[in-house]
Amino acid sequence: MKHLITACTAVLIGAVSYGQMEVSVSTGYAIGSATMKLGERISVSETENSYGSYGEGANVQIRGTYYFDDSFGVDLGFGYLQGTDQDISKVNVPNTEVDAVARARAFGASASLVYKFTNSLYGRFGALIKMGGKTEAVVYQKSVFSEEEAQAFGVPQGSYSETRYKEDYHGKFPLGFVGAMGYKFNLNSNFSLFVEAEYYGISLKRKDSEISEFNTDVVLPDGTVAVSGYYNLDNLPDGYVRKTNYEDELSNTNTDTSKKLSQKVPYSSFGLNFGLTYKFKGSQKN
C-alpha cells in the first residue's frame, strides 16, 4: 500500500509540475439537433407540425484547461445560451389569432477530457449539465367576440380580447454529452485563436412552470382599448393557473389543473465556436 501511495504521489507531482494551464473565452452559434415536435401551425387550409430544439441560439463560454502532458488534459467550462424563438403555437383562422414562441435562457457547465492530436488540432468529450435558467414562453392571443359576448361587455360587434402573457418553465437536473473538435492558430507564445465544431446532446424533463406576466384588454374594432387589464396576474381567467407542477404519474380522477404530466424537451445542438486562448507563462513547454 505504501508503494502504491508513493507511486501515485509521484505521478501526481510529476503531472502537476509538468502541467500546462490555459484559459479560453469564446462565442458561437448552434442549430438544433435531434429536433422534436414543439407545437403546431394552424391556418384555414392546413395544420403543420413545428419541430425544433431549445439548444438553437447564440452562446458564450469560458473554459479552463489543464494538460498533464503533451497530449492529455481536463477541461472545465461554463456557458450561457441565448436561445432563438421556437414556434409553439401559430393559429390564423377567422376570429382567432395566436402567436406563441418559446426560447431558452440557460446557464450550463461541462467537464471534459481533452486530447491534442497535434499542437494545433484537438478534441474533447465529456459530460454536460444545465445549472440554471429557464425556457421562456411568450404568448399573444386575439379572439373576436361573438355577438353575445360583445353584448355582455357592452361593446360593438367586431370588438375582441387581446391577451399577452409570459410563462417560465424550469426543469429537473439533466445530464448530457458534449463533444468538440477544434483547431488553434498561435499568435505568439501566450495567445492563440481557435475555431471548433461542438455537439451538445441533452434533453430536459420539466419540473414546473409559472406565469410571470399576464394582461388581457378588451379592444374596440378601431383598435381603441375599451377595458385595460380586464384579466391580470392576480385575476386569471378560467383555464389558467399561475403555477403548474409536472409529474410522471397522475390519477385518472385528478381534477387539479395545477398538475400536468411531465415531458422531455430537446436542448441538443450542433454549433460552431470562435475564441481566444491564453496560455499561462509557466505552462510554455510546447
PDB file of C-alpha atoms in Angstrom, residues 71-228:
ATOM      1  CA  SER A  71      -1.483  15.180 -25.236  1.00  0.00           C
ATOM      2  CA  PHE A  72      -3.950  14.642 -22.391  1.00  0.00           C
ATOM      3  CA  GLY A  73      -5.795  17.166 -20.270  1.00  0.00           C
ATOM      4  CA  VAL A  74      -9.031  18.018 -18.494  1.00  0.00           C
ATOM      5  CA  ASP A  75     -11.372  20.903 -19.255  1.00  0.00           C
ATOM      6  CA  LEU A  76     -13.963  22.688 -17.119  1.00  0.00           C
ATOM      7  CA  GLY A  77     -16.325  25.083 -18.859  1.00  0.00           C
ATOM      8  CA  PHE A  78     -19.202  27.423 -18.041  1.00  0.00           C
ATOM      9  CA  GLY A  79     -21.544  28.948 -20.581  1.00  0.00           C
ATOM     10  CA  TYR A  80     -24.739  30.855 -21.278  1.00  0.00           C
ATOM     11  CA  LEU A  81     -27.238  30.131 -24.059  1.00  0.00           C
ATOM     12  CA  GLN A  82     -29.419  32.856 -25.581  1.00  0.00           C
ATOM     13  CA  GLY A  83     -31.854  30.626 -27.439  1.00  0.00           C
ATOM     14  CA  THR A  84     -33.727  31.594 -30.574  1.00  0.00           C
ATOM     15  CA  ASP A  85     -37.534  31.700 -30.706  1.00  0.00           C
ATOM     16  CA  GLN A  86     -39.190  28.342 -31.377  1.00  0.00           C
ATOM     17  CA  ASP A  87     -42.788  28.200 -32.628  1.00  0.00           C
ATOM     18  CA  ILE A  88     -45.087  26.627 -30.045  1.00  0.00           C
ATOM     19  CA  SER A  89     -48.442  27.666 -31.477  1.00  0.00           C
ATOM     20  CA  LYS A  90     -49.283  29.680 -34.572  1.00  0.00           C
ATOM     21  CA  VAL A  91     -53.001  29.997 -35.282  1.00  0.00           C
ATOM     22  CA  ASN A  92     -54.503  32.155 -38.015  1.00  0.00           C
ATOM     23  CA  VAL A  93     -58.175  31.363 -38.560  1.00  0.00           C
ATOM     24  CA  PRO A  94     -61.277  33.566 -38.668  1.00  0.00           C
ATOM     25  CA  ASN A  95     -61.875  35.329 -35.333  1.00  0.00           C
ATOM     26  CA  THR A  96     -58.800  33.782 -33.682  1.00  0.00           C
ATOM     27  CA  GLU A  97     -55.105  34.600 -33.820  1.00  0.00           C
ATOM     28  CA  VAL A  98     -52.353  33.028 -31.688  1.00  0.00           C
ATOM     29  CA  ASP A  99     -48.623  33.705 -31.810  1.00  0.00           C
ATOM     30  CA  ALA A 100     -46.737  31.720 -29.155  1.00  0.00           C
ATOM     31  CA  VAL A 101     -42.979  31.176 -29.088  1.00  0.00           C
ATOM     32  CA  ALA A 102     -40.560  29.807 -26.508  1.00  0.00           C
ATOM     33  CA  ARG A 103     -36.810  30.291 -26.117  1.00  0.00           C
ATOM     34  CA  ALA A 104     -34.039  29.139 -23.806  1.00  0.00           C
ATOM     35  CA  ARG A 105     -32.238  31.379 -21.350  1.00  0.00           C
ATOM     36  CA  ALA A 106     -29.900  28.826 -19.807  1.00  0.00           C
ATOM     37  CA  PHE A 107     -26.643  28.519 -17.856  1.00  0.00           C
ATOM     38  CA  GLY A 108     -24.628  25.321 -18.143  1.00  0.00           C
ATOM     39  CA  ALA A 109     -21.341  23.661 -17.225  1.00  0.00           C
ATOM     40  CA  SER A 110     -19.240  20.894 -18.710  1.00  0.00           C
ATOM     41  CA  ALA A 111     -16.362  18.664 -17.619  1.00  0.00           C
ATOM     42  CA  SER A 112     -14.359  17.065 -20.433  1.00  0.00           C
ATOM     43  CA  LEU A 113     -11.255  15.115 -21.301  1.00  0.00           C
ATOM     44  CA  VAL A 114      -9.042  16.764 -23.910  1.00  0.00           C
ATOM     45  CA  TYR A 115      -6.681  15.114 -26.371  1.00  0.00           C
ATOM     46  CA  LYS A 116      -4.253  17.024 -28.603  1.00  0.00           C
ATOM     47  CA  PHE A 117      -3.642  15.222 -31.907  1.00  0.00           C
ATOM     48  CA  THR A 118      -1.078  17.884 -32.839  1.00  0.00           C
ATOM     49  CA  ASN A 119      -0.079  21.222 -31.323  1.00  0.00           C
ATOM     50  CA  SER A 120      -2.979  22.753 -33.285  1.00  0.00           C
ATOM     51  CA  LEU A 121      -5.653  20.050 -33.604  1.00  0.00           C
ATOM     52  CA  TYR A 122      -7.529  18.863 -30.529  1.00  0.00           C
ATOM     53  CA  GLY A 123     -10.686  17.075 -29.457  1.00  0.00           C
ATOM     54  CA  ARG A 124     -12.651  16.981 -26.235  1.00  0.00           C
ATOM     55  CA  PHE A 125     -15.596  14.991 -24.893  1.00  0.00           C
ATOM     56  CA  GLY A 126     -17.349  14.780 -21.580  1.00  0.00           C
ATOM     57  CA  ALA A 127     -20.446  15.495 -19.506  1.00  0.00           C
ATOM     58  CA  LEU A 128     -22.801  18.461 -19.753  1.00  0.00           C
ATOM     59  CA  ILE A 129     -25.233  19.782 -17.155  1.00  0.00           C
ATOM     60  CA  LYS A 130     -27.766  22.621 -17.068  1.00  0.00           C
ATOM     61  CA  MET A 131     -27.115  24.704 -13.962  1.00  0.00           C
ATOM     62  CA  GLY A 132     -29.920  27.237 -14.132  1.00  0.00           C
ATOM     63  CA  GLY A 133     -32.093  29.436 -16.262  1.00  0.00           C
ATOM     64  CA  LYS A 134     -35.442  28.791 -17.876  1.00  0.00           C
ATOM     65  CA  THR A 135     -37.402  28.183 -21.042  1.00  0.00           C
ATOM     66  CA  GLU A 136     -39.472  31.310 -21.548  1.00  0.00           C
ATOM     67  CA  ALA A 137     -42.789  31.195 -23.417  1.00  0.00           C
ATOM     68  CA  VAL A 138     -44.127  34.466 -24.858  1.00  0.00           C
ATOM     69  CA  VAL A 139     -47.763  34.299 -25.971  1.00  0.00           C
ATOM     70  CA  TYR A 140     -50.098  36.636 -27.860  1.00  0.00           C
ATOM     71  CA  GLN A 141     -53.784  35.757 -28.334  1.00  0.00           C
ATOM     72  CA  LYS A 142     -56.535  37.657 -30.129  1.00  0.00           C
ATOM     73  CA  SER A 143     -60.129  36.444 -30.022  1.00  0.00           C
ATOM     74  CA  VAL A 144     -63.033  38.271 -31.702  1.00  0.00           C
ATOM     75  CA  PHE A 145     -66.167  38.352 -29.538  1.00  0.00           C
ATOM     76  CA  SER A 146     -69.334  36.601 -30.598  1.00  0.00           C
ATOM     77  CA  GLU A 147     -72.495  38.717 -30.707  1.00  0.00           C
ATOM     78  CA  GLU A 148     -73.496  37.507 -27.235  1.00  0.00           C
ATOM     79  CA  GLU A 149     -70.047  38.244 -25.777  1.00  0.00           C
ATOM     80  CA  ALA A 150     -69.997  41.728 -27.307  1.00  0.00           C
ATOM     81  CA  GLN A 151     -73.400  42.486 -25.800  1.00  0.00           C
ATOM     82  CA  ALA A 152     -72.233  41.229 -22.417  1.00  0.00           C
ATOM     83  CA  PHE A 153     -69.246  43.600 -22.492  1.00  0.00           C
ATOM     84  CA  GLY A 154     -71.347  46.430 -23.933  1.00  0.00           C
ATOM     85  CA  VAL A 155     -69.086  46.858 -26.950  1.00  0.00           C
ATOM     86  CA  PRO A 156     -69.905  46.835 -30.696  1.00  0.00           C
ATOM     87  CA  GLN A 157     -69.583  43.750 -32.862  1.00  0.00           C
ATOM     88  CA  GLY A 158     -66.062  43.225 -34.172  1.00  0.00           C
ATOM     89  CA  SER A 159     -64.545  44.005 -30.765  1.00  0.00           C
ATOM     90  CA  TYR A 160     -62.065  41.500 -29.413  1.00  0.00           C
ATOM     91  CA  SER A 161     -59.956  40.447 -26.457  1.00  0.00           C
ATOM     92  CA  GLU A 162     -56.179  40.767 -26.687  1.00  0.00           C
ATOM     93  CA  THR A 163     -54.081  38.719 -24.280  1.00  0.00           C
ATOM     94  CA  ARG A 164     -50.322  38.824 -23.741  1.00  0.00           C
ATOM     95  CA  TYR A 165     -48.507  36.709 -21.185  1.00  0.00           C
ATOM     96  CA  LYS A 166     -45.169  35.087 -20.325  1.00  0.00           C
ATOM     97  CA  GLU A 167     -44.644  31.712 -18.699  1.00  0.00           C
ATOM     98  CA  ASP A 168     -41.303  30.452 -17.361  1.00  0.00           C
ATOM     99  CA  TYR A 169     -40.567  26.716 -17.466  1.00  0.00           C
ATOM    100  CA  HIS A 170     -37.994  25.065 -15.204  1.00  0.00           C
ATOM    101  CA  GLY A 171     -36.559  21.576 -15.471  1.00  0.00           C
ATOM    102  CA  LYS A 172     -35.097  18.807 -13.363  1.00  0.00           C
ATOM    103  CA  PHE A 173     -31.335  18.328 -13.124  1.00  0.00           C
ATOM    104  CA  PRO A 174     -30.214  16.927 -16.516  1.00  0.00           C
ATOM    105  CA  LEU A 175     -27.023  15.178 -17.616  1.00  0.00           C
ATOM    106  CA  GLY A 176     -25.909  15.184 -21.228  1.00  0.00           C
ATOM    107  CA  PHE A 177     -22.930  14.721 -23.541  1.00  0.00           C
ATOM    108  CA  VAL A 178     -20.610  17.286 -25.090  1.00  0.00           C
ATOM    109  CA  GLY A 179     -18.065  16.648 -27.829  1.00  0.00           C
ATOM    110  CA  ALA A 180     -15.941  19.017 -29.898  1.00  0.00           C
ATOM    111  CA  MET A 181     -13.140  19.149 -32.452  1.00  0.00           C
ATOM    112  CA  GLY A 182     -11.074  22.303 -32.753  1.00  0.00           C
ATOM    113  CA  TYR A 183      -8.084  23.923 -34.374  1.00  0.00           C
ATOM    114  CA  LYS A 184      -5.791  26.551 -32.830  1.00  0.00           C
ATOM    115  CA  PHE A 185      -3.889  29.325 -34.597  1.00  0.00           C
ATOM    116  CA  ASN A 186      -0.956  30.504 -32.485  1.00  0.00           C
ATOM    117  CA  LEU A 187      -0.498  34.277 -32.340  1.00  0.00           C
ATOM    118  CA  ASN A 188       2.516  34.208 -30.004  1.00  0.00           C
ATOM    119  CA  SER A 189       3.793  32.190 -27.050  1.00  0.00           C
ATOM    120  CA  ASN A 190       0.808  33.169 -24.903  1.00  0.00           C
ATOM    121  CA  PHE A 191      -2.181  33.834 -27.139  1.00  0.00           C
ATOM    122  CA  SER A 192      -3.923  31.774 -29.789  1.00  0.00           C
ATOM    123  CA  LEU A 193      -7.177  31.894 -31.701  1.00  0.00           C
ATOM    124  CA  PHE A 194      -9.330  28.801 -32.175  1.00  0.00           C
ATOM    125  CA  VAL A 195     -12.325  27.572 -34.091  1.00  0.00           C
ATOM    126  CA  GLU A 196     -14.229  24.453 -33.111  1.00  0.00           C
ATOM    127  CA  ALA A 197     -17.274  22.406 -34.024  1.00  0.00           C
ATOM    128  CA  GLU A 198     -19.244  21.420 -30.931  1.00  0.00           C
ATOM    129  CA  TYR A 199     -22.088  18.975 -30.294  1.00  0.00           C
ATOM    130  CA  TYR A 200     -24.446  19.011 -27.303  1.00  0.00           C
ATOM    131  CA  GLY A 201     -26.635  16.006 -26.642  1.00  0.00           C
ATOM    132  CA  ILE A 202     -29.071  16.786 -23.836  1.00  0.00           C
ATOM    133  CA  SER A 203     -32.784  16.899 -23.043  1.00  0.00           C
ATOM    134  CA  LEU A 204     -34.634  18.363 -20.097  1.00  0.00           C
ATOM    135  CA  LYS A 205     -37.559  16.969 -18.122  1.00  0.00           C
ATOM    136  CA  ARG A 206     -39.931  19.695 -16.982  1.00  0.00           C
ATOM    137  CA  LYS A 207     -40.398  20.247 -13.258  1.00  0.00           C
ATOM    138  CA  ASP A 208     -42.668  23.292 -13.003  1.00  0.00           C
ATOM    139  CA  SER A 209     -43.790  26.449 -14.776  1.00  0.00           C
ATOM    140  CA  GLU A 210     -45.041  29.815 -13.600  1.00  0.00           C
ATOM    141  CA  ILE A 211     -46.859  32.646 -15.360  1.00  0.00           C
ATOM    142  CA  SER A 212     -44.747  35.751 -14.741  1.00  0.00           C
ATOM    143  CA  GLU A 213     -46.777  38.316 -16.732  1.00  0.00           C
ATOM    144  CA  PHE A 214     -50.419  38.364 -17.807  1.00  0.00           C
ATOM    145  CA  ASN A 215     -52.721  41.004 -19.286  1.00  0.00           C
ATOM    146  CA  THR A 216     -55.988  40.920 -21.212  1.00  0.00           C
ATOM    147  CA  ASP A 217     -57.521  44.024 -22.778  1.00  0.00           C
ATOM    148  CA  VAL A 218     -60.952  44.494 -24.356  1.00  0.00           C
ATOM    149  CA  VAL A 219     -60.391  46.283 -27.660  1.00  0.00           C
ATOM    150  CA  LEU A 220     -62.855  48.023 -29.990  1.00  0.00           C
ATOM    151  CA  PRO A 221     -62.905  47.335 -33.768  1.00  0.00           C
ATOM    152  CA  ASP A 222     -60.879  50.517 -34.433  1.00  0.00           C
ATOM    153  CA  GLY A 223     -58.117  49.413 -32.055  1.00  0.00           C
ATOM    154  CA  THR A 224     -59.123  51.584 -29.110  1.00  0.00           C
ATOM    155  CA  VAL A 225     -58.709  49.856 -25.743  1.00  0.00           C
ATOM    156  CA  ALA A 226     -62.124  49.872 -24.061  1.00  0.00           C
ATOM    157  CA  VAL A 227     -61.099  47.970 -20.912  1.00  0.00           C
ATOM    158  CA  SER A 228     -57.453  47.748 -19.892  1.00  0.00           C
TER     159      SER A 228
END
